[in-house]
Amino acid sequence: MDTEKVKTISRGRHALNMALQKQDDETKHVTFCTDNCTAQNKNWVLFTACIILVNEDWSPESITFEYFQPGHSFMKPDSIHGQIGKKWKRTSEVLDYGDLKRFTKSSNKLNTIISLRARNFKLFTSGCTQRNKSSSIPKLKDRKCVQFRKGSRKMFFKQELEDDEFSEASILKPKFILELPETVRSDRGINTKKEDIIVRDLLPHMTPRKRIFWMNLPSFDDL
């Protein structure tokens, strides 16, 4: 058994918890190769989640994010998105979630569709201390690689991907407790006003079977 097995994943930010739980026992180090989008892939909530998750008993020994820079090669997910877009344009009707899953899977024979439920998501929040001028916490936009290690509350980082050594910084509030947050308890659903328009204008043109999805879809009102 290779005890130093490394699993590399592209763009895992939105399903971090699920992605880590689905790794086999031999995977000791997980690397996410992702774009340099601060809002999605480089933020304090995500990094708080990483420190919590890497310190779980079932988690890998390390979680690493390597951020692509201008001039780096075209990413595989971009190709997948393009294939799905082309398939969508050639599809006459997409009436419910079942249609969406079928044409997404058929756009590439290697595609696997995983449907996530509310229970698959955790309500992570930032546990990081506030950065100020005298702080040792680095600016996120300048980091090309960040890493989180089992047994540590720190963030390890590189200025450049080619750097040999990691620097480190304590980013969590001293009293922040490393524990998994609550699970999302219910589906958010679709805005009620949008649902009313769909039911009024589109459902009359659908078959009874296709209407089931929309009639059972949870809804909410904007505050």
CSV table of C-alpha atoms in Angstrom, one decimal:
chain,number,residue,atom,x,y,z
A,1,MET,CA,0.0,0.0,0.0
A,2,ASP,CA,1.3,3.4,-0.9
A,3,THR,CA,1.0,5.4,2.3
A,4,GLU,CA,2.0,8.6,0.5
A,5,LYS,CA,-0.7,8.4,-2.1
A,6,VAL,CA,-1.7,11.9,-3.5
A,7,LYS,CA,-5.1,12.7,-5.0
A,8,THR,CA,-5.3,15.8,-7.3
A,9,ILE,CA,-8.7,17.3,-7.9
A,10,SER,CA,-9.6,20.3,-10.1
A,11,ARG,CA,-11.9,23.0,-8.7
A,12,GLY,CA,-13.2,21.3,-5.6
A,13,ARG,CA,-14.2,24.4,-3.7
A,14,HIS,CA,-18.0,23.9,-3.7
A,15,ALA,CA,-18.0,20.3,-2.5
A,16,LEU,CA,-14.9,20.2,-0.3
A,17,ASN,CA,-16.5,18.3,2.5
A,18,MET,CA,-18.0,15.7,0.1
A,19,ALA,CA,-14.8,15.4,-1.9
A,20,LEU,CA,-12.7,14.6,1.1
A,21,GLN,CA,-15.1,12.1,2.5
A,22,LYS,CA,-15.2,10.2,-0.8
A,23,GLN,CA,-11.4,9.7,-0.9
A,24,ASP,CA,-10.1,6.1,-0.2
A,25,ASP,CA,-8.1,5.3,2.9
A,26,GLU,CA,-4.9,5.3,1.0
A,27,THR,CA,-5.2,9.0,0.0
A,28,LYS,CA,-2.9,10.8,2.4
A,29,HIS,CA,-2.5,14.2,0.6
A,30,VAL,CA,-5.2,16.0,-1.4
A,31,THR,CA,-4.3,18.8,-3.8
A,32,PHE,CA,-6.9,21.1,-5.4
A,33,CYS,CA,-5.6,22.7,-8.7
A,34,THR,CA,-7.9,25.7,-9.1
A,35,ASP,CA,-8.2,29.1,-10.7
A,36,ASN,CA,-7.2,32.3,-8.8
A,37,CYS,CA,-10.8,33.4,-8.0
A,38,THR,CA,-10.6,35.0,-4.5
A,39,ALA,CA,-14.4,34.9,-4.0
A,40,GLN,CA,-14.7,31.1,-4.6
A,41,ASN,CA,-11.3,29.5,-4.0
A,42,LYS,CA,-9.3,31.9,-1.8
A,43,ASN,CA,-11.2,33.1,1.2
A,44,TRP,CA,-11.2,32.9,5.0
A,45,VAL,CA,-14.4,30.7,5.2
A,46,LEU,CA,-12.9,28.1,2.9
A,47,PHE,CA,-9.6,28.1,4.8
A,48,THR,CA,-11.3,27.8,8.2
A,49,ALA,CA,-13.2,24.8,6.8
A,50,CYS,CA,-9.9,23.3,5.6
A,51,ILE,CA,-8.3,23.6,9.1
A,52,ILE,CA,-11.4,21.9,10.6
A,53,LEU,CA,-11.6,19.2,8.1
A,54,VAL,CA,-7.9,18.3,7.9
A,55,ASN,CA,-8.0,17.7,11.7
A,56,GLU,CA,-10.8,15.2,11.5
A,57,ASP,CA,-9.9,11.6,12.2
A,58,TRP,CA,-11.0,10.4,8.8
A,59,SER,CA,-9.3,13.2,6.8
A,60,PRO,CA,-6.0,13.2,4.8
A,61,GLU,CA,-2.8,14.4,6.3
A,62,SER,CA,-2.8,17.6,4.2
A,63,ILE,CA,-5.0,19.7,2.0
A,64,THR,CA,-3.2,21.9,-0.6
A,65,PHE,CA,-4.5,24.5,-3.0
A,66,GLU,CA,-2.3,25.4,-6.0
A,67,TYR,CA,-3.6,28.5,-7.9
A,68,PHE,CA,-3.3,28.7,-11.6
A,69,GLN,CA,-1.8,32.0,-12.9
A,70,PRO,CA,-2.1,33.7,-16.3
A,71,GLY,CA,-0.4,31.7,-19.0
A,72,HIS,CA,-1.1,28.3,-17.3
A,73,SER,CA,-2.6,25.5,-19.4
A,74,PHE,CA,-6.3,25.3,-20.2
A,75,MET,CA,-8.1,23.5,-17.3
A,76,LYS,CA,-10.0,20.3,-17.8
A,77,PRO,CA,-13.2,21.6,-16.2
A,78,ASP,CA,-13.3,24.4,-18.7
A,79,SER,CA,-13.4,21.8,-21.5
A,80,ILE,CA,-16.2,19.9,-19.7
A,81,HIS,CA,-18.2,23.1,-19.3
A,82,GLY,CA,-17.8,23.8,-23.0
A,83,GLN,CA,-19.1,20.3,-23.9
A,84,ILE,CA,-22.1,20.7,-21.7
A,85,GLY,CA,-22.8,24.1,-23.2
A,86,LYS,CA,-22.8,22.7,-26.7
A,87,LYS,CA,-25.0,19.8,-25.7
A,88,TRP,CA,-27.5,22.2,-24.1
A,89,LYS,CA,-27.7,24.2,-27.4
A,90,ARG,CA,-28.5,21.0,-29.3
A,91,THR,CA,-31.1,19.9,-26.8
A,92,SER,CA,-34.6,21.0,-27.8
A,93,GLU,CA,-36.1,21.1,-24.3
A,94,VAL,CA,-34.7,20.9,-20.7
A,95,LEU,CA,-37.9,20.7,-18.6
A,96,ASP,CA,-36.8,19.3,-15.2
A,97,TYR,CA,-33.8,18.2,-13.2
A,98,GLY,CA,-33.9,14.7,-14.8
A,99,ASP,CA,-33.4,16.2,-18.2
A,100,LEU,CA,-30.5,18.3,-17.0
A,101,LYS,CA,-28.7,15.3,-15.5
A,102,ARG,CA,-29.3,13.2,-18.7
A,103,PHE,CA,-27.9,15.7,-21.2
A,104,THR,CA,-25.0,16.6,-18.8
A,105,LYS,CA,-24.0,12.9,-18.6
A,106,SER,CA,-24.4,12.4,-22.3
A,107,SER,CA,-22.2,15.4,-23.2
A,108,ASN,CA,-19.1,13.2,-22.3
A,109,LYS,CA,-19.0,9.4,-21.7
A,110,LEU,CA,-16.7,10.0,-18.8
A,111,ASN,CA,-19.0,12.3,-16.9
A,112,THR,CA,-20.4,11.1,-13.6
A,113,ILE,CA,-23.4,12.9,-12.1
A,114,ILE,CA,-23.5,13.3,-8.3
A,115,SER,CA,-26.7,14.9,-6.9
A,116,LEU,CA,-26.0,16.7,-3.7
A,117,ARG,CA,-28.7,17.2,-1.0
A,118,ALA,CA,-29.0,19.8,1.7
A,119,ARG,CA,-27.6,17.3,4.2
A,120,ASN,CA,-24.3,17.2,2.2
A,121,PHE,CA,-23.5,20.9,3.0
A,122,LYS,CA,-22.1,22.3,6.2
A,123,LEU,CA,-22.7,25.8,7.6
A,124,PHE,CA,-19.0,26.9,7.8
A,125,THR,CA,-18.2,30.4,8.9
A,126,SER,CA,-14.9,32.3,9.2
A,127,GLY,CA,-12.9,31.7,12.4
A,128,CYS,CA,-10.0,33.8,11.3
A,129,THR,CA,-8.7,36.8,13.1
A,130,GLN,CA,-9.0,40.1,11.5
A,131,ARG,CA,-6.0,41.2,9.4
A,132,ASN,CA,-4.4,44.6,10.1
A,133,LYS,CA,-1.3,46.5,9.1
A,134,SER,CA,0.8,45.0,11.8
A,135,SER,CA,-0.5,41.5,11.3
A,136,SER,CA,1.7,38.6,10.2
A,137,ILE,CA,-1.3,37.2,8.2
A,138,PRO,CA,-0.4,37.4,4.4
A,139,LYS,CA,-2.6,39.0,1.8
A,140,LEU,CA,-4.5,36.2,0.1
A,141,LYS,CA,-4.2,37.7,-3.4
A,142,ASP,CA,-0.4,37.3,-3.2
A,143,ARG,CA,-0.4,33.6,-2.4
A,144,LYS,CA,0.2,31.0,-5.1
A,145,CYS,CA,-0.1,28.0,-2.9
A,146,VAL,CA,-1.7,27.3,0.5
A,147,GLN,CA,-1.6,24.2,2.6
A,148,PHE,CA,-3.3,22.9,5.8
A,149,ARG,CA,-1.8,20.0,7.8
A,150,LYS,CA,-3.2,17.6,10.3
A,151,GLY,CA,-2.4,18.5,13.9
A,152,SER,CA,-1.9,22.2,13.1
A,153,ARG,CA,-4.2,25.3,13.3
A,154,LYS,CA,-1.9,27.2,10.9
A,155,MET,CA,-1.9,28.1,7.2
A,156,PHE,CA,1.2,27.2,5.3
A,157,PHE,CA,1.8,29.2,2.1
A,158,LYS,CA,4.1,30.0,-0.8
A,159,GLN,CA,4.6,33.2,-2.6
A,160,GLU,CA,5.4,31.3,-5.8
A,161,LEU,CA,4.6,27.7,-6.8
A,162,GLU,CA,8.3,27.0,-7.5
A,163,ASP,CA,9.4,28.0,-3.9
A,164,ASP,CA,11.0,25.1,-2.1
A,165,GLU,CA,9.8,25.9,1.4
A,166,PHE,CA,6.5,26.9,2.9
A,167,SER,CA,6.0,30.0,5.2
A,168,GLU,CA,3.4,29.7,7.9
A,169,ALA,CA,1.0,32.0,9.7
A,170,SER,CA,-1.6,31.6,12.5
A,171,ILE,CA,-4.9,32.7,11.1
A,172,LEU,CA,-7.5,31.5,13.5
A,173,LYS,CA,-8.8,33.3,16.5
A,174,PRO,CA,-7.1,31.8,19.7
A,175,LYS,CA,-10.4,30.6,21.1
A,176,PHE,CA,-11.9,29.2,17.9
A,177,ILE,CA,-12.9,25.6,18.4
A,178,LEU,CA,-12.1,23.1,15.7
A,179,GLU,CA,-15.4,21.3,15.2
A,180,LEU,CA,-17.7,20.5,12.3
A,181,PRO,CA,-20.6,23.0,12.0
A,182,GLU,CA,-24.2,22.2,11.7
A,183,THR,CA,-25.5,20.5,8.5
A,184,VAL,CA,-27.9,22.5,6.3
A,185,ARG,CA,-31.3,21.2,7.4
A,186,SER,CA,-33.6,22.0,4.5
A,187,ASP,CA,-33.5,22.9,0.8
A,188,ARG,CA,-33.5,26.6,0.1
A,189,GLY,CA,-35.7,26.1,-3.0
A,190,ILE,CA,-36.6,28.6,-5.7
A,191,ASN,CA,-37.9,32.1,-5.3
A,192,THR,CA,-41.7,32.1,-5.0
A,193,LYS,CA,-42.2,34.8,-7.6
A,194,LYS,CA,-40.1,32.9,-10.1
A,195,GLU,CA,-42.0,29.7,-9.3
A,196,ASP,CA,-45.3,31.3,-9.8
A,197,ILE,CA,-44.3,32.5,-13.3
A,198,ILE,CA,-43.0,29.0,-14.2
A,199,VAL,CA,-46.2,27.4,-13.0
A,200,ARG,CA,-48.4,29.9,-14.8
A,201,ASP,CA,-46.6,30.1,-18.1
A,202,LEU,CA,-44.7,26.9,-18.6
A,203,LEU,CA,-46.4,24.1,-16.8
A,204,PRO,CA,-49.4,24.1,-19.1
A,205,HIS,CA,-47.1,23.1,-21.9
A,206,MET,CA,-45.5,20.2,-20.1
A,207,THR,CA,-46.6,16.6,-19.8
A,208,PRO,CA,-48.0,15.6,-16.4
A,209,ARG,CA,-44.8,13.7,-15.5
A,210,LYS,CA,-42.6,16.8,-16.1
A,211,ARG,CA,-44.9,18.9,-13.9
A,212,ILE,CA,-44.2,16.8,-10.9
A,213,PHE,CA,-40.7,18.2,-10.4
A,214,TRP,CA,-41.9,21.8,-10.4
A,215,MET,CA,-44.9,21.2,-8.2
A,216,ASN,CA,-42.8,19.5,-5.6
A,217,LEU,CA,-39.9,22.1,-5.7
A,218,PRO,CA,-39.4,23.9,-2.4
A,219,SER,CA,-39.8,27.7,-2.6
A,220,PHE,CA,-39.0,30.7,-0.4
A,221,ASP,CA,-39.9,34.4,-0.2
A,222,ASP,CA,-37.3,37.1,-0.4
A,223,LEU,CA,-36.9,39.2,2.7
